[in-house]
Tab-separated table of C-alpha atoms in Angstrom:
chain	number	residue	atom	x	y	z
A	1379	GLY	CA	-14.513	10.769	1.507
A	1380	GLN	CA	-11.080	11.656	1.488
A	1381	GLN	CA	-8.981	11.971	-1.772
A	1382	VAL	CA	-5.914	11.754	-2.006
A	1383	MET	CA	-4.380	12.971	-5.484
A	1384	GLN	CA	-0.901	12.450	-7.047
A	1385	ILE	CA	0.632	13.696	-9.970
A	1386	PRO	CA	1.939	13.101	-12.708
A	1387	GLN	CA	0.704	9.427	-13.174
A	1388	TYR	CA	3.487	8.656	-15.776
A	1389	GLN	CA	7.008	10.078	-16.034
A	1390	HIS	CA	9.660	9.388	-18.447
A	1391	VAL	CA	13.271	10.491	-17.572
A	1392	GLN	CA	17.006	10.109	-18.940
A	1393	GLU	CA	19.361	8.802	-16.453
A	1394	GLY	CA	20.693	11.635	-14.723
A	1395	GLU	CA	17.838	13.575	-14.877
A	1396	ASP	CA	15.770	14.638	-11.863
A	1397	PHE	CA	12.438	13.510	-10.882
A	1398	THR	CA	9.234	14.717	-8.826
A	1399	THR	CA	6.222	13.536	-7.676
A	1400	TYR	CA	3.550	15.525	-6.167
A	1401	CYS	CA	1.106	14.609	-4.096
A	1402	ASN	CA	-2.455	16.143	-2.609
A	1403	SER	CA	-5.132	15.920	-0.186
A	1404	SER	CA	-8.630	17.317	-0.059
A	1405	THR	CA	-8.006	17.130	3.682
A	1406	THR	CA	-5.542	17.939	6.304
A	1407	LEU	CA	-3.411	14.696	6.862
A	1408	SER	CA	-2.362	13.612	10.148
A	1409	ASN	CA	0.981	11.987	8.508
A	1410	ILE	CA	1.833	10.714	4.900
A	1411	GLN	CA	3.628	8.179	3.867
A	1412	TRP	CA	5.792	7.380	0.783
A	1413	TYR	CA	5.821	3.483	-0.592
A	1414	LYS	CA	8.207	2.306	-3.734
A	1415	GLN	CA	6.397	-0.626	-5.690
A	1416	ARG	CA	8.679	-1.904	-8.322
A	1417	PRO	CA	7.431	-4.215	-11.171
A	1418	GLY	CA	5.864	-7.372	-10.049
A	1419	GLY	CA	6.623	-6.496	-6.721
A	1420	HIS	CA	4.827	-5.034	-3.303
A	1421	PRO	CA	5.044	-1.407	-1.989
A	1422	VAL	CA	7.842	-1.371	0.233
A	1423	PHE	CA	7.889	1.694	3.156
A	1424	LEU	CA	10.012	4.519	1.964
A	1425	ILE	CA	9.337	7.061	4.297
A	1426	GLN	CA	6.513	8.824	7.214
A	1427	LEU	CA	6.374	12.447	7.514
A	1428	VAL	CA	4.661	13.677	10.607
A	1429	LYS	CA	5.300	17.485	11.390
A	1430	SER	CA	4.206	20.554	8.926
A	1431	GLY	CA	6.893	21.618	7.000
A	1432	GLU	CA	9.122	18.344	7.548
A	1433	VAL	CA	11.755	17.564	5.258
A	1434	LYS	CA	13.403	14.519	5.229
A	1435	LYS	CA	16.370	13.190	3.078
A	1436	GLN	CA	17.595	9.789	1.781
A	1437	LYS	CA	20.537	9.737	0.084
A	1438	ARG	CA	19.026	11.043	-3.495
A	1439	LEU	CA	15.336	11.288	-2.189
A	1440	THR	CA	13.863	14.462	-0.827
A	1441	PHE	CA	10.303	14.196	1.097
A	1442	GLN	CA	8.427	17.406	2.386
A	1443	PHE	CA	5.618	17.756	3.943
A	1444	GLY	CA	3.583	20.872	3.116
A	1445	GLU	CA	2.936	23.512	5.477
A	1446	ALA	CA	-0.861	23.123	5.956
A	1447	LYS	CA	-0.222	19.177	6.156
A	1448	LYS	CA	-2.400	18.621	2.711
A	1449	ASN	CA	0.504	18.295	0.182
A	1450	SER	CA	3.800	16.134	0.200
A	1451	SER	CA	6.228	15.842	-2.480
A	1452	LEU	CA	9.098	13.512	-3.279
A	1453	HIS	CA	12.354	14.506	-5.526
A	1454	ILE	CA	14.592	11.924	-6.710
A	1455	THR	CA	18.140	14.115	-7.712
A	1456	ALA	CA	19.971	12.287	-10.799
A	1457	THR	CA	18.061	9.234	-11.422
A	1458	GLN	CA	19.208	6.144	-11.881
A	1459	THR	CA	17.793	3.027	-13.572
A	1460	THR	CA	17.480	1.235	-10.208
A	1461	ASP	CA	15.090	3.863	-9.124
A	1462	VAL	CA	12.184	2.848	-11.597
A	1463	GLY	CA	8.838	1.656	-10.395
A	1464	THR	CA	5.742	2.995	-9.037
A	1465	TYR	CA	5.750	5.688	-6.404
A	1466	PHE	CA	2.841	5.983	-3.726
A	1467	CYS	CA	2.066	8.251	-1.073
A	1468	ALA	CA	-0.740	7.340	1.459
A	1469	GLY	CA	-2.211	9.793	3.459
A	1470	ASP	CA	-3.559	9.128	6.801
A	1471	THR	CA	-6.759	11.125	7.996
A	1472	ASN	CA	-8.979	9.478	10.195
A	1473	ALA	CA	-6.935	7.188	12.613
A	1474	GLY	CA	-6.645	3.709	11.814
A	1475	LYS	CA	-6.292	3.727	8.047
A	1476	SER	CA	-4.271	5.753	4.988
A	1477	THR	CA	-5.653	6.275	2.019
A	1478	PHE	CA	-3.313	5.465	-1.585
A	1479	GLY	CA	-2.728	7.985	-4.036
A	1480	ASP	CA	-2.888	6.534	-7.627
A	1481	GLY	CA	0.996	6.345	-7.712
A	1482	THR	CA	3.749	8.012	-10.109
A	1483	THR	CA	5.436	5.460	-12.485
A	1484	LEU	CA	8.774	6.494	-13.159
A	1485	THR	CA	10.488	4.935	-16.235
A	1486	VAL	CA	14.555	5.758	-16.403
A	1487	LYS	CA	16.249	5.601	-19.856
A	1488	PRO	CA	19.505	4.780	-19.525
B	800	ASP	CA	13.783	-13.148	7.035
B	801	ALA	CA	10.480	-12.915	5.915
B	802	MET	CA	7.907	-10.693	8.107
B	803	VAL	CA	4.618	-10.760	6.028
B	804	ILE	CA	3.884	-14.041	4.486
B	805	GLN	CA	1.478	-14.685	1.885
B	806	ASN	CA	0.119	-18.269	0.630
B	807	PRO	CA	-0.149	-19.095	-1.883
B	808	ARG	CA	1.671	-16.415	-4.535
B	809	TYR	CA	-0.364	-17.543	-6.880
B	810	GLN	CA	-4.161	-19.095	-6.775
B	811	VAL	CA	-6.420	-19.913	-9.401
B	812	THR	CA	-9.969	-20.233	-8.693
B	813	GLN	CA	-13.198	-20.987	-10.891
B	814	PHE	CA	-16.089	-18.592	-11.107
B	815	GLY	CA	-18.060	-18.890	-7.994
B	816	LYS	CA	-16.195	-20.925	-6.293
B	817	PRO	CA	-15.141	-20.104	-2.686
B	818	VAL	CA	-11.409	-19.453	-2.102
B	819	THR	CA	-9.335	-18.336	0.785
B	820	LEU	CA	-6.026	-16.578	0.661
B	821	SER	CA	-3.348	-16.600	3.667
B	822	CYS	CA	-1.448	-13.981	5.353
B	823	SER	CA	1.104	-14.624	8.541
B	824	GLN	CA	3.188	-12.238	10.342
B	825	THR	CA	6.185	-12.720	12.337
B	826	LEU	CA	6.131	-9.168	13.847
B	827	ASN	CA	3.565	-9.272	16.498
B	828	HIS	CA	2.237	-6.419	15.187
B	829	ASN	CA	-1.562	-4.900	16.251
B	830	VAL	CA	-2.903	-4.540	13.124
B	831	MET	CA	-3.509	-6.420	9.235
B	832	TYR	CA	-5.028	-5.288	6.516
B	833	TRP	CA	-6.087	-6.468	3.689
B	834	TYR	CA	-5.838	-4.543	0.030
B	835	GLN	CA	-6.696	-5.369	-3.471
B	836	GLN	CA	-4.466	-4.232	-6.428
B	837	LYS	CA	-5.346	-4.427	-9.878
B	838	SER	CA	-3.079	-3.477	-12.621
B	839	SER	CA	-1.629	0.110	-12.967
B	840	GLN	CA	-3.832	0.695	-9.970
B	841	ALA	CA	-3.212	1.854	-6.297
B	842	PRO	CA	-3.934	-0.705	-3.363
B	843	LYS	CA	-7.410	-0.463	-2.212
B	844	LEU	CA	-8.116	-1.259	1.736
B	845	LEU	CA	-10.905	-3.804	1.585
B	846	PHE	CA	-10.571	-4.172	5.714
B	847	HIS	CA	-8.564	-4.105	8.595
B	848	TYR	CA	-8.021	-5.354	12.024
B	849	TYR	CA	-6.855	-3.782	14.961
B	850	ASP	CA	-6.268	-6.513	17.490
B	851	LYS	CA	-9.422	-8.407	17.149
B	852	ASP	CA	-11.688	-5.552	16.089
B	853	PHE	CA	-12.784	-5.621	12.324
B	854	ASN	CA	-12.923	-2.692	10.796
B	855	ASN	CA	-14.605	-2.812	6.707
B	856	GLU	CA	-14.507	-0.268	4.352
B	857	ALA	CA	-18.000	0.955	3.263
B	858	ASP	CA	-17.557	-0.170	-0.302
B	859	THR	CA	-15.970	-3.538	0.360
B	860	PRO	CA	-18.532	-6.088	-1.508
B	861	ASP	CA	-19.970	-8.702	1.025
B	862	ASN	CA	-18.433	-11.229	-1.001
B	863	PHE	CA	-15.045	-10.703	0.549
B	864	GLN	CA	-15.081	-11.465	4.383
B	865	SER	CA	-12.284	-11.644	6.560
B	866	ARG	CA	-11.095	-13.851	9.541
B	867	ARG	CA	-8.088	-13.423	12.203
B	868	PRO	CA	-8.132	-16.154	14.654
B	869	ASN	CA	-4.810	-14.906	16.337
B	870	THR	CA	-2.224	-12.030	16.442
B	871	SER	CA	-0.095	-13.507	13.441
B	872	PHE	CA	-2.474	-14.932	11.057
B	873	CYS	CA	-5.467	-13.236	8.926
B	874	PHE	CA	-7.573	-14.913	5.753
B	875	LEU	CA	-9.226	-13.006	3.431
B	876	ASP	CA	-12.306	-15.452	2.163
B	877	ILE	CA	-14.113	-14.796	-1.481
B	878	ARG	CA	-17.018	-16.473	-1.156
B	879	SER	CA	-18.114	-16.342	-4.943
B	880	PRO	CA	-15.495	-15.093	-7.128
B	881	GLY	CA	-16.333	-13.037	-10.345
B	882	LEU	CA	-14.221	-12.207	-12.974
B	883	GLY	CA	-13.605	-8.758	-11.482
B	884	ASP	CA	-11.732	-10.268	-8.280
B	885	ALA	CA	-9.004	-10.847	-10.603
B	886	ALA	CA	-6.331	-8.923	-8.722
B	887	MET	CA	-2.775	-9.077	-6.765
B	888	TYR	CA	-4.113	-9.142	-2.624
B	889	LEU	CA	-1.644	-7.685	-0.582
B	890	CYS	CA	-1.721	-7.972	3.227
B	891	ALA	CA	0.199	-5.931	4.824
B	892	THR	CA	0.927	-5.287	9.184
B	893	SER	CA	1.528	-1.994	10.854
B	894	ARG	CA	2.197	-1.830	14.954
B	895	ASP	CA	-0.855	0.393	15.746
B	896	SER	CA	-3.135	1.931	13.839
B	897	THR	CA	-4.287	4.865	16.757
B	898	GLU	CA	-2.235	6.771	13.979
B	899	VAL	CA	-0.889	4.777	11.078
B	900	ASP	CA	2.365	3.708	11.347
B	901	GLU	CA	4.538	2.254	8.969
B	902	GLN	CA	3.075	-1.024	6.939
B	903	TYR	CA	4.869	-4.004	6.080
B	904	PHE	CA	3.684	-5.491	3.086
B	905	GLY	CA	3.809	-8.781	2.089
B	906	PRO	CA	4.758	-10.308	-1.382
B	907	GLY	CA	1.099	-10.467	-2.136
B	908	THR	CA	-1.065	-13.353	-3.857
B	909	ARG	CA	-2.212	-12.984	-7.456
B	910	LEU	CA	-5.730	-14.263	-8.106
B	911	THR	CA	-7.032	-15.464	-11.185
B	912	VAL	CA	-10.446	-16.542	-12.017
B	913	THR	CA	-11.343	-18.693	-14.794
């Protein structure tokens, strides 16, 4: 079956440092979504990427979708303590459902 | 304004005692999903409804059932909860599933099995 792998599993950074999480699929994706889950909370949608090579930005967050549509990344510039949480990618290959990566848990030291 | 509502937020049940979790949505979305999320793990899709069509995941135990009586409501029934079923259960909706759209998650129900 489809596998979506995410690395790293954990990332500890000093406030102000950058952070990147990577998502890789074993199969070509029709789209990929990114979610953020705060400790004790539920996943909250951040963005969806659909086009090959697509890059989207949300303030300090930059999302990329690979040319082959099998990988994606989320980069946060100059992390803040409010960025803490687990970031999940979710890739869609089969119509009607998406497969979540295992998530990257970010902690930010003030 | 809450868009995906889950009740209760916390549920305690006894080993083997049937339990029902509920989800409602005000978005009028066609698709409703149930996920199981255990501590420090990704949400695991159990099943989803596209309108009235039920789609079960191959590895979802028979112990888990679902009902969707109308567009707004969806229920997760656990027939005989085991200790391993203790988890957060997340309901989500999306507008359409022919290509997965943004999913809106409810706050979840945390199930404890004693």
